[in-house]
Amino acid sequence: MLRFFFASIAVSVELFSFDMGALLFHGNCITCHFEHKAVSAPSITEVQRRYKAVFPKKKDFVDYMSKWILKPSAKTSIMLDAVKKYELMPELGYDEDTLRQISEYIYDTDFLKKHKGHIDTHQK
């Protein structure tokens, strides 16, 4: 019984130490935005590169990205070429706080290195 108790605590600590932005991104966004490959949407490395070119400061990057994803619009897109190629991203129904967490994760993550939530099958 005592062994089960300590195992439960260890699992709980591991779950709470996991980055929520990583969990949200790899549980949702990766379906369309593969890390390095454009299939049904631009790769997340391309999205990150383009957004950081326009919004190098994290606050500006996160503010713009989270608000744009909340209500996607071709008129306010900084990736109009991607909208033309893949069509406009649909509204996802997430609240802005959730989108901020995902946007922070995208800004902070070096997708060229192993990272939280990294999935090797999306590398090719």
PDB file of C-alpha atoms in Angstrom:
ATOM      1  CA  MET A   1       0.000   0.000   0.000  1.00  0.00           C
ATOM      2  CA  LEU A   2       2.799   2.383   0.890  1.00  0.00           C
ATOM      3  CA  ARG A   3       4.529   1.590  -2.415  1.00  0.00           C
ATOM      4  CA  PHE A   4       1.320   2.509  -4.311  1.00  0.00           C
ATOM      5  CA  PHE A   5       1.100   5.801  -2.388  1.00  0.00           C
ATOM      6  CA  PHE A   6       4.642   6.837  -3.362  1.00  0.00           C
ATOM      7  CA  ALA A   7       4.116   5.740  -6.959  1.00  0.00           C
ATOM      8  CA  SER A   8       0.968   7.894  -7.119  1.00  0.00           C
ATOM      9  CA  ILE A   9       2.865  10.904  -5.790  1.00  0.00           C
ATOM     10  CA  ALA A  10       5.644  10.387  -8.346  1.00  0.00           C
ATOM     11  CA  VAL A  11       3.135  10.224 -11.211  1.00  0.00           C
ATOM     12  CA  SER A  12       1.329  13.334  -9.927  1.00  0.00           C
ATOM     13  CA  VAL A  13       4.580  15.313  -9.700  1.00  0.00           C
ATOM     14  CA  GLU A  14       5.490  14.272 -13.254  1.00  0.00           C
ATOM     15  CA  LEU A  15       2.074  15.342 -14.584  1.00  0.00           C
ATOM     16  CA  PHE A  16       2.188  18.718 -12.881  1.00  0.00           C
ATOM     17  CA  SER A  17       5.737  19.414 -14.057  1.00  0.00           C
ATOM     18  CA  PHE A  18       4.662  18.959 -17.684  1.00  0.00           C
ATOM     19  CA  ASP A  19       4.355  22.169 -19.654  1.00  0.00           C
ATOM     20  CA  MET A  20       0.668  22.820 -20.335  1.00  0.00           C
ATOM     21  CA  GLY A  21       1.501  24.686 -23.547  1.00  0.00           C
ATOM     22  CA  ALA A  22       3.431  21.649 -24.797  1.00  0.00           C
ATOM     23  CA  LEU A  23       0.553  19.359 -23.885  1.00  0.00           C
ATOM     24  CA  LEU A  24      -1.990  21.582 -25.625  1.00  0.00           C
ATOM     25  CA  PHE A  25       0.153  22.062 -28.732  1.00  0.00           C
ATOM     26  CA  HIS A  26       1.069  18.394 -29.150  1.00  0.00           C
ATOM     27  CA  GLY A  27      -2.456  17.283 -28.335  1.00  0.00           C
ATOM     28  CA  ASN A  28      -4.152  19.603 -30.809  1.00  0.00           C
ATOM     29  CA  CYS A  29      -2.118  21.827 -33.132  1.00  0.00           C
ATOM     30  CA  ILE A  30       0.294  19.142 -34.311  1.00  0.00           C
ATOM     31  CA  THR A  31      -2.609  17.522 -36.176  1.00  0.00           C
ATOM     32  CA  CYS A  32      -2.251  20.175 -38.902  1.00  0.00           C
ATOM     33  CA  HIS A  33       0.996  21.993 -38.029  1.00  0.00           C
ATOM     34  CA  PHE A  34       3.675  19.309 -38.134  1.00  0.00           C
ATOM     35  CA  GLU A  35       6.992  20.406 -36.695  1.00  0.00           C
ATOM     36  CA  HIS A  36       9.011  20.446 -39.946  1.00  0.00           C
ATOM     37  CA  LYS A  37       6.668  19.381 -42.716  1.00  0.00           C
ATOM     38  CA  ALA A  38       3.859  21.294 -44.407  1.00  0.00           C
ATOM     39  CA  VAL A  39       0.940  18.980 -45.177  1.00  0.00           C
ATOM     40  CA  SER A  40      -2.463  20.569 -44.563  1.00  0.00           C
ATOM     41  CA  ALA A  41      -1.016  23.731 -43.003  1.00  0.00           C
ATOM     42  CA  PRO A  42       2.406  25.360 -42.743  1.00  0.00           C
ATOM     43  CA  SER A  43       4.880  23.634 -40.427  1.00  0.00           C
ATOM     44  CA  ILE A  44       5.132  25.107 -36.951  1.00  0.00           C
ATOM     45  CA  THR A  45       8.790  25.938 -37.583  1.00  0.00           C
ATOM     46  CA  GLU A  46       7.697  28.086 -40.538  1.00  0.00           C
ATOM     47  CA  VAL A  47       4.907  29.718 -38.507  1.00  0.00           C
ATOM     48  CA  GLN A  48       7.312  30.409 -35.654  1.00  0.00           C
ATOM     49  CA  ARG A  49       9.958  31.846 -38.000  1.00  0.00           C
ATOM     50  CA  ARG A  50       7.503  34.151 -39.758  1.00  0.00           C
ATOM     51  CA  TYR A  51       5.818  35.372 -36.558  1.00  0.00           C
ATOM     52  CA  LYS A  52       9.147  36.009 -34.831  1.00  0.00           C
ATOM     53  CA  ALA A  53      10.313  38.027 -37.849  1.00  0.00           C
ATOM     54  CA  VAL A  54       7.321  40.347 -37.398  1.00  0.00           C
ATOM     55  CA  PHE A  55       7.046  40.084 -33.586  1.00  0.00           C
ATOM     56  CA  PRO A  56      10.517  39.472 -32.111  1.00  0.00           C
ATOM     57  CA  LYS A  57       9.394  40.337 -28.569  1.00  0.00           C
ATOM     58  CA  LYS A  58       7.623  37.473 -26.812  1.00  0.00           C
ATOM     59  CA  LYS A  59       4.755  39.628 -25.496  1.00  0.00           C
ATOM     60  CA  ASP A  60       3.938  40.980 -28.967  1.00  0.00           C
ATOM     61  CA  PHE A  61       4.238  37.510 -30.530  1.00  0.00           C
ATOM     62  CA  VAL A  62       1.927  35.912 -27.944  1.00  0.00           C
ATOM     63  CA  ASP A  63      -0.579  38.797 -27.982  1.00  0.00           C
ATOM     64  CA  TYR A  64      -0.960  38.768 -31.762  1.00  0.00           C
ATOM     65  CA  MET A  65      -0.892  35.022 -32.307  1.00  0.00           C
ATOM     66  CA  SER A  66      -3.379  34.196 -29.547  1.00  0.00           C
ATOM     67  CA  LYS A  67      -5.837  36.879 -30.681  1.00  0.00           C
ATOM     68  CA  TRP A  68      -5.521  35.933 -34.351  1.00  0.00           C
ATOM     69  CA  ILE A  69      -6.094  32.221 -33.679  1.00  0.00           C
ATOM     70  CA  LEU A  70      -9.098  33.110 -31.520  1.00  0.00           C
ATOM     71  CA  LYS A  71     -10.727  34.742 -34.568  1.00  0.00           C
ATOM     72  CA  PRO A  72      -8.745  33.944 -37.762  1.00  0.00           C
ATOM     73  CA  SER A  73      -9.056  36.461 -40.583  1.00  0.00           C
ATOM     74  CA  ALA A  74      -7.345  36.713 -43.952  1.00  0.00           C
ATOM     75  CA  LYS A  75      -7.389  40.514 -43.557  1.00  0.00           C
ATOM     76  CA  THR A  76      -5.172  40.362 -40.470  1.00  0.00           C
ATOM     77  CA  SER A  77      -3.040  37.375 -41.441  1.00  0.00           C
ATOM     78  CA  ILE A  78       0.725  37.816 -41.636  1.00  0.00           C
ATOM     79  CA  MET A  79       0.885  34.588 -43.667  1.00  0.00           C
ATOM     80  CA  LEU A  80      -1.497  35.402 -46.503  1.00  0.00           C
ATOM     81  CA  ASP A  81       0.437  33.104 -48.851  1.00  0.00           C
ATOM     82  CA  ALA A  82      -0.319  30.192 -46.489  1.00  0.00           C
ATOM     83  CA  VAL A  83      -3.999  31.189 -46.324  1.00  0.00           C
ATOM     84  CA  LYS A  84      -4.130  31.102 -50.134  1.00  0.00           C
ATOM     85  CA  LYS A  85      -2.370  27.727 -50.260  1.00  0.00           C
ATOM     86  CA  TYR A  86      -4.112  25.932 -47.356  1.00  0.00           C
ATOM     87  CA  GLU A  87      -7.203  28.129 -46.792  1.00  0.00           C
ATOM     88  CA  LEU A  88      -7.989  30.073 -43.641  1.00  0.00           C
ATOM     89  CA  MET A  89      -7.464  28.317 -40.346  1.00  0.00           C
ATOM     90  CA  PRO A  90     -10.848  27.465 -38.806  1.00  0.00           C
ATOM     91  CA  GLU A  91     -12.003  28.869 -35.479  1.00  0.00           C
ATOM     92  CA  LEU A  92     -11.035  26.277 -32.898  1.00  0.00           C
ATOM     93  CA  GLY A  93     -13.269  27.225 -29.982  1.00  0.00           C
ATOM     94  CA  TYR A  94     -10.437  27.616 -27.449  1.00  0.00           C
ATOM     95  CA  ASP A  95     -10.446  30.492 -24.992  1.00  0.00           C
ATOM     96  CA  GLU A  96      -7.770  33.173 -25.261  1.00  0.00           C
ATOM     97  CA  ASP A  97      -5.912  31.993 -22.139  1.00  0.00           C
ATOM     98  CA  THR A  98      -5.450  28.525 -23.670  1.00  0.00           C
ATOM     99  CA  LEU A  99      -4.258  30.089 -26.917  1.00  0.00           C
ATOM    100  CA  ARG A 100      -1.795  32.259 -24.978  1.00  0.00           C
ATOM    101  CA  GLN A 101      -0.297  29.150 -23.366  1.00  0.00           C
ATOM    102  CA  ILE A 102       0.085  27.505 -26.765  1.00  0.00           C
ATOM    103  CA  SER A 103       1.547  30.695 -28.274  1.00  0.00           C
ATOM    104  CA  GLU A 104       4.077  30.998 -25.430  1.00  0.00           C
ATOM    105  CA  TYR A 105       5.129  27.394 -26.010  1.00  0.00           C
ATOM    106  CA  ILE A 106       5.552  28.038 -29.743  1.00  0.00           C
ATOM    107  CA  TYR A 107       7.619  31.166 -29.073  1.00  0.00           C
ATOM    108  CA  ASP A 108       9.877  29.471 -26.489  1.00  0.00           C
ATOM    109  CA  THR A 109      10.449  26.125 -28.180  1.00  0.00           C
ATOM    110  CA  ASP A 110      13.386  25.273 -30.389  1.00  0.00           C
ATOM    111  CA  PHE A 111      11.639  22.767 -32.635  1.00  0.00           C
ATOM    112  CA  LEU A 112      14.991  21.791 -34.165  1.00  0.00           C
ATOM    113  CA  LYS A 113      16.061  20.213 -30.852  1.00  0.00           C
ATOM    114  CA  LYS A 114      14.388  17.649 -28.628  1.00  0.00           C
ATOM    115  CA  HIS A 115      11.774  19.453 -26.541  1.00  0.00           C
ATOM    116  CA  LYS A 116       8.756  18.874 -24.309  1.00  0.00           C
ATOM    117  CA  GLY A 117       6.176  16.930 -26.258  1.00  0.00           C
ATOM    118  CA  HIS A 118       8.625  16.146 -29.064  1.00  0.00           C
ATOM    119  CA  ILE A 119       7.310  13.435 -31.368  1.00  0.00           C
ATOM    120  CA  ASP A 120       9.863  11.886 -33.738  1.00  0.00           C
ATOM    121  CA  THR A 121       7.221  10.704 -36.228  1.00  0.00           C
ATOM    122  CA  HIS A 122       6.498  14.323 -37.188  1.00  0.00           C
ATOM    123  CA  GLN A 123      10.100  15.032 -38.107  1.00  0.00           C
ATOM    124  CA  LYS A 124      10.090  13.565 -41.604  1.00  0.00           C
TER     125      LYS A 124
END
